[in-house]
Amino acid sequence: MNWKYIAVALAAMLGGASLTAVLAQNGAQNVLSGHRDILLQTTQSWNGKPYTHYPTGQPQLTTIKLTIAPHTVLPWHYHQIPNALYVLSGTLTLHDKASGKTLVVHQGQAVAESVDDIHRGESGNEPTVLLITYAGTPGVPTTTPAKGEKAEY
């Protein structure tokens, strides 16, 4: 057995292990801040109605991913709690029943939904995928169908 080659191989392994340890240690010291883009910050819903109350009690956040097939209109409904949606893909046209207002929301946009106003969403030519976050309390539904309508999901 050639001890010279074993010594060189052992030195190379120890050097590689030491270098790995140094690199790992240096990598752990790179503390960086993330980049923040505020997508939505508001005190009113998309249709201009101010938020006037907030649920009391134990807070409960609910986030859902909702996929709507192309050319689909959701049932008329309302929310008892504040919520915001973000369009992951597709487009969503919001319709406010009382005022007749509409708003088209595109991929990459966020919008504050209305509270206690009957409205519905409509998808475009492709599936619409939404990320919706509700700020409520346990036992309060995220969505309530309007009278005579079926559940939204």
mmCIF file of N, CA, C and O in Angstrom, residues 36-125:
data_model
loop_
_atom_site.group_PDB
_atom_site.id
_atom_site.type_symbol
_atom_site.label_atom_id
_atom_site.label_comp_id
_atom_site.label_asym_id
_atom_site.label_seq_id
_atom_site.Cartn_x
_atom_site.Cartn_y
_atom_site.Cartn_z
ATOM 1 N N ARG A 36 -40.732 43.436 -0.577
ATOM 2 C CA ARG A 36 -42.157 43.487 -0.298
ATOM 3 C C ARG A 36 -42.862 44.402 -1.286
ATOM 4 O O ARG A 36 -42.456 45.543 -1.497
ATOM 5 N N ASP A 37 -43.923 43.877 -1.901
ATOM 6 C CA ASP A 37 -44.815 44.664 -2.742
ATOM 7 C C ASP A 37 -46.185 44.628 -2.079
ATOM 8 O O ASP A 37 -46.762 43.555 -1.909
ATOM 9 N N ILE A 38 -46.705 45.780 -1.681
ATOM 10 C CA ILE A 38 -48.049 45.819 -1.117
ATOM 11 C C ILE A 38 -49.018 45.687 -2.279
ATOM 12 O O ILE A 38 -49.068 46.535 -3.167
ATOM 13 N N LEU A 39 -49.785 44.615 -2.280
ATOM 14 C CA LEU A 39 -50.726 44.356 -3.359
ATOM 15 C C LEU A 39 -52.063 45.048 -3.110
ATOM 16 O O LEU A 39 -52.761 45.414 -4.047
ATOM 17 N N LEU A 40 -52.400 45.232 -1.842
ATOM 18 C CA LEU A 40 -53.668 45.853 -1.511
ATOM 19 C C LEU A 40 -53.625 46.344 -0.073
ATOM 20 O O LEU A 40 -53.191 45.620 0.819
ATOM 21 N N GLN A 41 -54.054 47.565 0.128
ATOM 22 C CA GLN A 41 -54.212 48.125 1.470
ATOM 23 C C GLN A 41 -55.327 49.152 1.359
ATOM 24 O O GLN A 41 -55.182 50.160 0.661
ATOM 25 N N THR A 42 -56.464 48.884 1.991
ATOM 26 C CA THR A 42 -57.625 49.731 1.787
ATOM 27 C C THR A 42 -58.556 49.694 2.991
ATOM 28 O O THR A 42 -58.482 48.768 3.801
ATOM 29 N N THR A 43 -59.426 50.666 3.083
ATOM 30 C CA THR A 43 -60.464 50.709 4.112
ATOM 31 C C THR A 43 -61.846 50.612 3.474
ATOM 32 O O THR A 43 -62.851 50.834 4.141
ATOM 33 N N GLN A 44 -61.889 50.290 2.174
ATOM 34 C CA GLN A 44 -63.170 50.152 1.483
ATOM 35 C C GLN A 44 -63.079 49.062 0.431
ATOM 36 O O GLN A 44 -61.998 48.670 0.009
ATOM 37 N N SER A 45 -64.235 48.598 0.004
ATOM 38 C CA SER A 45 -64.280 47.552 -1.008
ATOM 39 C C SER A 45 -64.147 48.142 -2.406
ATOM 40 O O SER A 45 -64.153 49.365 -2.576
ATOM 41 N N TRP A 46 -64.046 47.281 -3.394
ATOM 42 C CA TRP A 46 -63.825 47.703 -4.778
ATOM 43 C C TRP A 46 -64.940 48.603 -5.295
ATOM 44 O O TRP A 46 -64.712 49.420 -6.171
ATOM 45 N N ASN A 47 -66.163 48.454 -4.741
ATOM 46 C CA ASN A 47 -67.278 49.257 -5.231
ATOM 47 C C ASN A 47 -67.425 50.583 -4.482
ATOM 48 O O ASN A 47 -68.408 51.290 -4.647
ATOM 49 N N GLY A 48 -66.417 50.917 -3.650
ATOM 50 C CA GLY A 48 -66.397 52.203 -2.966
ATOM 51 C C GLY A 48 -67.080 52.238 -1.622
ATOM 52 O O GLY A 48 -67.084 53.274 -0.953
ATOM 53 N N LYS A 49 -67.632 51.131 -1.181
ATOM 54 C CA LYS A 49 -68.314 51.100 0.109
ATOM 55 C C LYS A 49 -67.282 50.929 1.229
ATOM 56 O O LYS A 49 -66.520 49.965 1.238
ATOM 57 N N PRO A 50 -67.256 51.867 2.198
ATOM 58 C CA PRO A 50 -66.282 51.767 3.293
ATOM 59 C C PRO A 50 -66.564 50.555 4.192
ATOM 60 O O PRO A 50 -67.721 50.170 4.366
ATOM 61 N N TYR A 51 -65.519 49.989 4.728
ATOM 62 C CA TYR A 51 -65.675 48.960 5.761
ATOM 63 C C TYR A 51 -66.052 49.676 7.047
ATOM 64 O O TYR A 51 -65.350 50.589 7.483
ATOM 65 N N THR A 52 -67.171 49.297 7.646
ATOM 66 C CA THR A 52 -67.673 50.015 8.823
ATOM 67 C C THR A 52 -67.576 49.227 10.112
ATOM 68 O O THR A 52 -67.742 49.786 11.186
ATOM 69 N N HIS A 53 -67.360 47.925 10.017
ATOM 70 C CA HIS A 53 -67.270 47.116 11.231
ATOM 71 C C HIS A 53 -66.319 45.945 10.992
ATOM 72 O O HIS A 53 -65.977 45.624 9.859
ATOM 73 N N TYR A 54 -65.924 45.363 12.087
ATOM 74 C CA TYR A 54 -65.021 44.217 12.033
ATOM 75 C C TYR A 54 -65.520 43.205 13.049
ATOM 76 O O TYR A 54 -65.965 43.596 14.136
ATOM 77 N N PRO A 55 -65.476 41.918 12.745
ATOM 78 C CA PRO A 55 -65.993 40.934 13.694
ATOM 79 C C PRO A 55 -65.244 40.978 15.029
ATOM 80 O O PRO A 55 -64.051 41.258 15.066
ATOM 81 N N THR A 56 -65.975 40.728 16.095
ATOM 82 C CA THR A 56 -65.339 40.620 17.408
ATOM 83 C C THR A 56 -65.223 39.153 17.769
ATOM 84 O O THR A 56 -65.935 38.313 17.232
ATOM 85 N N GLY A 57 -64.336 38.858 18.687
ATOM 86 C CA GLY A 57 -64.123 37.479 19.099
ATOM 87 C C GLY A 57 -62.783 36.968 18.606
ATOM 88 O O GLY A 57 -61.925 37.729 18.155
ATOM 89 N N GLN A 58 -62.620 35.671 18.692
ATOM 90 C CA GLN A 58 -61.378 35.004 18.275
ATOM 91 C C GLN A 58 -61.178 35.184 16.775
ATOM 92 O O GLN A 58 -62.037 34.795 15.991
ATOM 93 N N PRO A 59 -60.078 35.806 16.354
ATOM 94 C CA PRO A 59 -59.829 35.947 14.913
ATOM 95 C C PRO A 59 -59.613 34.590 14.243
ATOM 96 O O PRO A 59 -59.057 33.670 14.837
ATOM 97 N N GLN A 60 -60.087 34.487 13.025
ATOM 98 C CA GLN A 60 -59.856 33.290 12.223
ATOM 99 C C GLN A 60 -59.602 33.719 10.789
ATOM 100 O O GLN A 60 -60.454 34.341 10.163
ATOM 101 N N LEU A 61 -58.423 33.417 10.277
ATOM 102 C CA LEU A 61 -58.086 33.674 8.877
ATOM 103 C C LEU A 61 -58.355 32.416 8.073
ATOM 104 O O LEU A 61 -58.029 31.312 8.501
ATOM 105 N N THR A 62 -58.941 32.581 6.910
ATOM 106 C CA THR A 62 -59.194 31.468 5.998
ATOM 107 C C THR A 62 -58.699 31.876 4.623
ATOM 108 O O THR A 62 -59.070 32.939 4.124
ATOM 109 N N THR A 63 -57.864 31.055 4.025
ATOM 110 C CA THR A 63 -57.386 31.303 2.669
ATOM 111 C C THR A 63 -57.799 30.128 1.800
ATOM 112 O O THR A 63 -57.552 28.976 2.153
ATOM 113 N N ILE A 64 -58.437 30.445 0.684
ATOM 114 C CA ILE A 64 -58.849 29.390 -0.245
ATOM 115 C C ILE A 64 -58.302 29.698 -1.630
ATOM 116 O O ILE A 64 -58.047 30.852 -1.970
ATOM 117 N N LYS A 65 -58.125 28.651 -2.393
ATOM 118 C CA LYS A 65 -57.800 28.770 -3.819
ATOM 119 C C LYS A 65 -59.054 28.337 -4.563
ATOM 120 O O LYS A 65 -59.528 27.205 -4.401
ATOM 121 N N LEU A 66 -59.632 29.249 -5.328
ATOM 122 C CA LEU A 66 -60.874 28.981 -6.040
ATOM 123 C C LEU A 66 -60.612 28.982 -7.538
ATOM 124 O O LEU A 66 -60.063 29.948 -8.072
ATOM 125 N N THR A 67 -60.991 27.905 -8.213
ATOM 126 C CA THR A 67 -60.850 27.804 -9.661
ATOM 127 C C THR A 67 -62.238 27.870 -10.279
ATOM 128 O O THR A 67 -63.121 27.102 -9.906
ATOM 129 N N ILE A 68 -62.416 28.793 -11.209
ATOM 130 C CA ILE A 68 -63.700 28.986 -11.888
ATOM 131 C C ILE A 68 -63.506 28.637 -13.357
ATOM 132 O O ILE A 68 -62.602 29.161 -14.021
ATOM 133 N N ALA A 69 -64.351 27.777 -13.869
ATOM 134 C CA ALA A 69 -64.270 27.354 -15.274
ATOM 135 C C ALA A 69 -64.506 28.552 -16.205
ATOM 136 O O ALA A 69 -65.135 29.538 -15.807
ATOM 137 N N PRO A 70 -64.009 28.475 -17.439
ATOM 138 C CA PRO A 70 -64.240 29.571 -18.392
ATOM 139 C C PRO A 70 -65.733 29.834 -18.599
ATOM 140 O O PRO A 70 -66.551 28.914 -18.528
ATOM 141 N N HIS A 71 -66.066 31.087 -18.844
ATOM 142 C CA HIS A 71 -67.441 31.509 -19.149
ATOM 143 C C HIS A 71 -68.435 31.064 -18.065
ATOM 144 O O HIS A 71 -69.529 30.588 -18.372
ATOM 145 N N THR A 72 -68.052 31.228 -16.808
ATOM 146 C CA THR A 72 -68.894 30.830 -15.683
ATOM 147 C C THR A 72 -69.238 32.048 -14.839
ATOM 148 O O THR A 72 -68.378 32.873 -14.552
ATOM 149 N N VAL A 73 -70.510 32.131 -14.452
ATOM 150 C CA VAL A 73 -70.967 33.187 -13.555
ATOM 151 C C VAL A 73 -71.306 32.536 -12.221
ATOM 152 O O VAL A 73 -72.080 31.577 -12.172
ATOM 153 N N LEU A 74 -70.697 33.033 -11.164
ATOM 154 C CA LEU A 74 -70.991 32.504 -9.834
ATOM 155 C C LEU A 74 -72.358 33.005 -9.366
ATOM 156 O O LEU A 74 -72.839 34.050 -9.820
ATOM 157 N N PRO A 75 -72.988 32.294 -8.428
ATOM 158 C CA PRO A 75 -74.266 32.754 -7.886
ATOM 159 C C PRO A 75 -74.103 34.076 -7.121
ATOM 160 O O PRO A 75 -73.024 34.376 -6.606
ATOM 161 N N TRP A 76 -75.191 34.846 -7.045
ATOM 162 C CA TRP A 76 -75.178 36.060 -6.232
ATOM 163 C C TRP A 76 -74.948 35.666 -4.783
ATOM 164 O O TRP A 76 -75.523 34.682 -4.295
ATOM 165 N N HIS A 77 -74.097 36.420 -4.089
ATOM 166 C CA HIS A 77 -73.748 36.104 -2.703
ATOM 167 C C HIS A 77 -73.245 37.367 -2.011
ATOM 168 O O HIS A 77 -73.073 38.401 -2.643
ATOM 169 N N TYR A 78 -72.995 37.238 -0.717
ATOM 170 C CA TYR A 78 -72.385 38.337 0.034
ATOM 171 C C TYR A 78 -71.464 37.768 1.102
ATOM 172 O O TYR A 78 -71.499 36.565 1.393
ATOM 173 N N HIS A 79 -70.653 38.633 1.649
ATOM 174 C CA HIS A 79 -69.715 38.265 2.708
ATOM 175 C C HIS A 79 -70.032 39.093 3.948
ATOM 176 O O HIS A 79 -70.274 40.294 3.847
ATOM 177 N N GLN A 80 -70.010 38.445 5.099
ATOM 178 C CA GLN A 80 -70.228 39.137 6.362
ATOM 179 C C GLN A 80 -68.918 39.666 6.940
ATOM 180 O O GLN A 80 -68.935 40.413 7.914
ATOM 181 N N ILE A 81 -67.824 39.254 6.330
ATOM 182 C CA ILE A 81 -66.496 39.585 6.852
ATOM 183 C C ILE A 81 -65.616 40.140 5.733
ATOM 184 O O ILE A 81 -65.820 39.827 4.564
ATOM 185 N N PRO A 82 -64.629 40.954 6.080
ATOM 186 C CA PRO A 82 -63.709 41.475 5.061
ATOM 187 C C PRO A 82 -62.901 40.353 4.418
ATOM 188 O O PRO A 82 -62.546 39.369 5.071
ATOM 189 N N ASN A 83 -62.629 40.525 3.146
ATOM 190 C CA ASN A 83 -61.776 39.572 2.439
ATOM 191 C C ASN A 83 -61.152 40.247 1.237
ATOM 192 O O ASN A 83 -61.629 41.272 0.767
ATOM 193 N N ALA A 84 -60.067 39.662 0.796
ATOM 194 C CA ALA A 84 -59.352 40.180 -0.369
ATOM 195 C C ALA A 84 -59.022 39.009 -1.273
ATOM 196 O O ALA A 84 -58.747 37.901 -0.808
ATOM 197 N N LEU A 85 -59.058 39.268 -2.570
ATOM 198 C CA LEU A 85 -58.697 38.215 -3.515
ATOM 199 C C LEU A 85 -57.552 38.671 -4.393
ATOM 200 O O LEU A 85 -57.363 39.861 -4.630
ATOM 201 N N TYR A 86 -56.801 37.686 -4.846
ATOM 202 C CA TYR A 86 -55.675 37.901 -5.758
ATOM 203 C C TYR A 86 -55.882 36.960 -6.933
ATOM 204 O O TYR A 86 -56.139 35.765 -6.754
ATOM 205 N N VAL A 87 -55.784 37.489 -8.144
ATOM 206 C CA VAL A 87 -55.992 36.677 -9.340
ATOM 207 C C VAL A 87 -54.666 36.025 -9.735
ATOM 208 O O VAL A 87 -53.730 36.702 -10.152
ATOM 209 N N LEU A 88 -54.603 34.716 -9.564
ATOM 210 C CA LEU A 88 -53.405 33.958 -9.947
ATOM 211 C C LEU A 88 -53.331 33.778 -11.457
ATOM 212 O O LEU A 88 -52.252 33.829 -12.037
ATOM 213 N N SER A 89 -54.485 33.536 -12.091
ATOM 214 C CA SER A 89 -54.527 33.417 -13.553
ATOM 215 C C SER A 89 -55.936 33.715 -14.041
ATOM 216 O O SER A 89 -56.908 33.589 -13.302
ATOM 217 N N GLY A 90 -56.026 34.123 -15.290
ATOM 218 C CA GLY A 90 -57.310 34.458 -15.884
ATOM 219 C C GLY A 90 -57.756 35.865 -15.516
ATOM 220 O O GLY A 90 -56.954 36.700 -15.084
ATOM 221 N N THR A 91 -59.043 36.114 -15.703
ATOM 222 C CA THR A 91 -59.634 37.402 -15.327
ATOM 223 C C THR A 91 -60.927 37.142 -14.575
ATOM 224 O O THR A 91 -61.569 36.096 -14.742
ATOM 225 N N LEU A 92 -61.313 38.096 -13.758
ATOM 226 C CA LEU A 92 -62.555 38.017 -13.008
ATOM 227 C C LEU A 92 -63.279 39.343 -13.161
ATOM 228 O O LEU A 92 -62.705 40.403 -12.913
ATOM 229 N N THR A 93 -64.536 39.282 -13.576
ATOM 230 C CA THR A 93 -65.367 40.476 -13.625
ATOM 231 C C THR A 93 -66.302 40.428 -12.431
ATOM 232 O O THR A 93 -67.078 39.479 -12.278
ATOM 233 N N LEU A 94 -66.196 41.430 -11.565
ATOM 234 C CA LEU A 94 -67.068 41.533 -10.406
ATOM 235 C C LEU A 94 -68.285 42.361 -10.771
ATOM 236 O O LEU A 94 -68.165 43.384 -11.456
ATOM 237 N N HIS A 95 -69.454 41.931 -10.299
ATOM 238 C CA HIS A 95 -70.716 42.628 -10.551
ATOM 239 C C HIS A 95 -71.369 42.946 -9.211
ATOM 240 O O HIS A 95 -71.606 42.039 -8.414
ATOM 241 N N ASP A 96 -71.685 44.210 -8.962
ATOM 242 C CA ASP A 96 -72.412 44.625 -7.765
ATOM 243 C C ASP A 96 -73.889 44.701 -8.137
ATOM 244 O O ASP A 96 -74.267 45.440 -9.058
ATOM 245 N N LYS A 97 -74.724 43.931 -7.437
ATOM 246 C CA LYS A 97 -76.135 43.826 -7.818
ATOM 247 C C LYS A 97 -76.889 45.139 -7.636
ATOM 248 O O LYS A 97 -77.646 45.555 -8.518
ATOM 249 N N ALA A 98 -76.715 45.811 -6.508
ATOM 250 C CA ALA A 98 -77.501 47.021 -6.218
ATOM 251 C C ALA A 98 -77.141 48.192 -7.126
ATOM 252 O O ALA A 98 -78.018 48.878 -7.648
ATOM 253 N N SER A 99 -75.847 48.417 -7.315
ATOM 254 C CA SER A 99 -75.420 49.602 -8.074
ATOM 255 C C SER A 99 -75.216 49.331 -9.559
ATOM 256 O O SER A 99 -75.176 50.266 -10.360
ATOM 257 N N GLY A 100 -75.051 48.070 -9.926
ATOM 258 C CA GLY A 100 -74.758 47.727 -11.310
ATOM 259 C C GLY A 100 -73.301 47.937 -11.692
ATOM 260 O O GLY A 100 -72.915 47.706 -12.828
ATOM 261 N N LYS A 101 -72.472 48.372 -10.733
ATOM 262 C CA LYS A 101 -71.046 48.579 -11.011
ATOM 263 C C LYS A 101 -70.374 47.263 -11.354
ATOM 264 O O LYS A 101 -70.756 46.202 -10.854
ATOM 265 N N THR A 102 -69.362 47.346 -12.217
ATOM 266 C CA THR A 102 -68.537 46.181 -12.536
ATOM 267 C C THR A 102 -67.068 46.578 -12.444
ATOM 268 O O THR A 102 -66.721 47.752 -12.576
ATOM 269 N N LEU A 103 -66.253 45.582 -12.220
ATOM 270 C CA LEU A 103 -64.808 45.775 -12.183
ATOM 271 C C LEU A 103 -64.157 44.532 -12.757
ATOM 272 O O LEU A 103 -64.473 43.411 -12.335
ATOM 273 N N VAL A 104 -63.249 44.712 -13.714
ATOM 274 C CA VAL A 104 -62.503 43.588 -14.282
ATOM 275 C C VAL A 104 -61.149 43.537 -13.588
ATOM 276 O O VAL A 104 -60.416 44.522 -13.564
ATOM 277 N N VAL A 105 -60.841 42.370 -13.027
ATOM 278 C CA VAL A 105 -59.587 42.162 -12.305
ATOM 279 C C VAL A 105 -58.772 41.140 -13.083
ATOM 280 O O VAL A 105 -59.267 40.057 -13.404
ATOM 281 N N HIS A 106 -57.525 41.499 -13.394
ATOM 282 C CA HIS A 106 -56.662 40.664 -14.230
ATOM 283 C C HIS A 106 -55.624 39.916 -13.394
ATOM 284 O O HIS A 106 -55.395 40.241 -12.232
ATOM 285 N N GLN A 107 -54.981 38.961 -14.041
ATOM 286 C CA GLN A 107 -53.911 38.196 -13.403
ATOM 287 C C GLN A 107 -52.898 39.151 -12.772
ATOM 288 O O GLN A 107 -52.499 40.140 -13.372
ATOM 289 N N GLY A 108 -52.523 38.858 -11.510
ATOM 290 C CA GLY A 108 -51.536 39.669 -10.811
ATOM 291 C C GLY A 108 -52.129 40.854 -10.067
ATOM 292 O O GLY A 108 -51.394 41.604 -9.441
ATOM 293 N N GLN A 109 -53.446 41.017 -10.110
ATOM 294 C CA GLN A 109 -54.087 42.116 -9.385
ATOM 295 C C GLN A 109 -54.821 41.600 -8.159
ATOM 296 O O GLN A 109 -55.311 40.468 -8.136
ATOM 297 N N ALA A 110 -54.924 42.464 -7.152
ATOM 298 C CA ALA A 110 -55.656 42.159 -5.922
ATOM 299 C C ALA A 110 -56.806 43.141 -5.784
ATOM 300 O O ALA A 110 -56.737 44.273 -6.274
ATOM 301 N N VAL A 111 -57.854 42.701 -5.112
ATOM 302 C CA VAL A 111 -59.014 43.561 -4.905
ATOM 303 C C VAL A 111 -59.655 43.230 -3.560
ATOM 304 O O VAL A 111 -59.642 42.079 -3.128
ATOM 305 N N ALA A 112 -60.191 44.248 -2.901
ATOM 306 C CA ALA A 112 -60.938 44.063 -1.660
ATOM 307 C C ALA A 112 -62.393 43.825 -2.011
ATOM 308 O O ALA A 112 -62.998 44.621 -2.721
ATOM 309 N N GLU A 113 -62.952 42.739 -1.523
ATOM 310 C CA GLU A 113 -64.348 42.446 -1.815
ATOM 311 C C GLU A 113 -65.256 43.217 -0.866
ATOM 312 O O GLU A 113 -64.844 43.697 0.184
ATOM 313 N N SER A 114 -66.520 43.285 -1.251
ATOM 314 C CA SER A 114 -67.486 44.033 -0.455
ATOM 315 C C SER A 114 -68.007 43.189 0.706
ATOM 316 O O SER A 114 -67.997 41.967 0.656
ATOM 317 N N VAL A 115 -68.444 43.879 1.742
ATOM 318 C CA VAL A 115 -69.057 43.255 2.908
ATOM 319 C C VAL A 115 -70.526 43.647 2.917
ATOM 320 O O VAL A 115 -70.871 44.831 2.769
ATOM 321 N N ASP A 116 -71.390 42.659 3.065
ATOM 322 C CA ASP A 116 -72.845 42.850 3.156
ATOM 323 C C ASP A 116 -73.479 43.387 1.873
ATOM 324 O O ASP A 116 -74.626 43.822 1.896
ATOM 325 N N ASP A 117 -72.769 43.418 0.757
ATOM 326 C CA ASP A 117 -73.329 43.800 -0.542
ATOM 327 C C ASP A 117 -73.422 42.560 -1.417
ATOM 328 O O ASP A 117 -72.450 41.799 -1.535
ATOM 329 N N ILE A 118 -74.549 42.377 -2.052
ATOM 330 C CA ILE A 118 -74.733 41.220 -2.933
ATOM 331 C C ILE A 118 -73.975 41.480 -4.238
ATOM 332 O O ILE A 118 -74.117 42.530 -4.853
ATOM 333 N N HIS A 119 -73.168 40.498 -4.596
ATOM 334 C CA HIS A 119 -72.340 40.603 -5.799
ATOM 335 C C HIS A 119 -72.038 39.208 -6.325
ATOM 336 O O HIS A 119 -72.409 38.216 -5.690
ATOM 337 N N ARG A 120 -71.374 39.149 -7.470
ATOM 338 C CA ARG A 120 -70.921 37.867 -8.003
ATOM 339 C C ARG A 120 -69.750 38.089 -8.938
ATOM 340 O O ARG A 120 -69.483 39.210 -9.377
ATOM 341 N N GLY A 121 -69.052 37.009 -9.220
ATOM 342 C CA GLY A 121 -67.912 37.052 -10.127
ATOM 343 C C GLY A 121 -68.189 36.266 -11.388
ATOM 344 O O GLY A 121 -68.998 35.335 -11.385
ATOM 345 N N GLU A 122 -67.507 36.659 -12.445
ATOM 346 C CA GLU A 122 -67.664 36.007 -13.740
ATOM 347 C C GLU A 122 -66.291 35.813 -14.362
ATOM 348 O O GLU A 122 -65.498 36.756 -14.431
ATOM 349 N N SER A 123 -66.017 34.593 -14.819
ATOM 350 C CA SER A 123 -64.730 34.307 -15.452
ATOM 351 C C SER A 123 -64.773 34.687 -16.921
ATOM 352 O O SER A 123 -65.839 34.889 -17.506
ATOM 353 N N GLY A 124 -63.586 34.747 -17.520
ATOM 354 C CA GLY A 124 -63.462 35.101 -18.934
ATOM 355 C C GLY A 124 -63.326 33.878 -19.819
ATOM 356 O O GLY A 124 -63.928 32.838 -19.571
ATOM 357 N N ASN A 125 -62.458 33.994 -20.831
ATOM 358 C CA ASN A 125 -62.289 32.946 -21.833
ATOM 359 C C ASN A 125 -61.422 31.779 -21.379
ATOM 360 O O ASN A 125 -61.300 30.800 -22.113
#
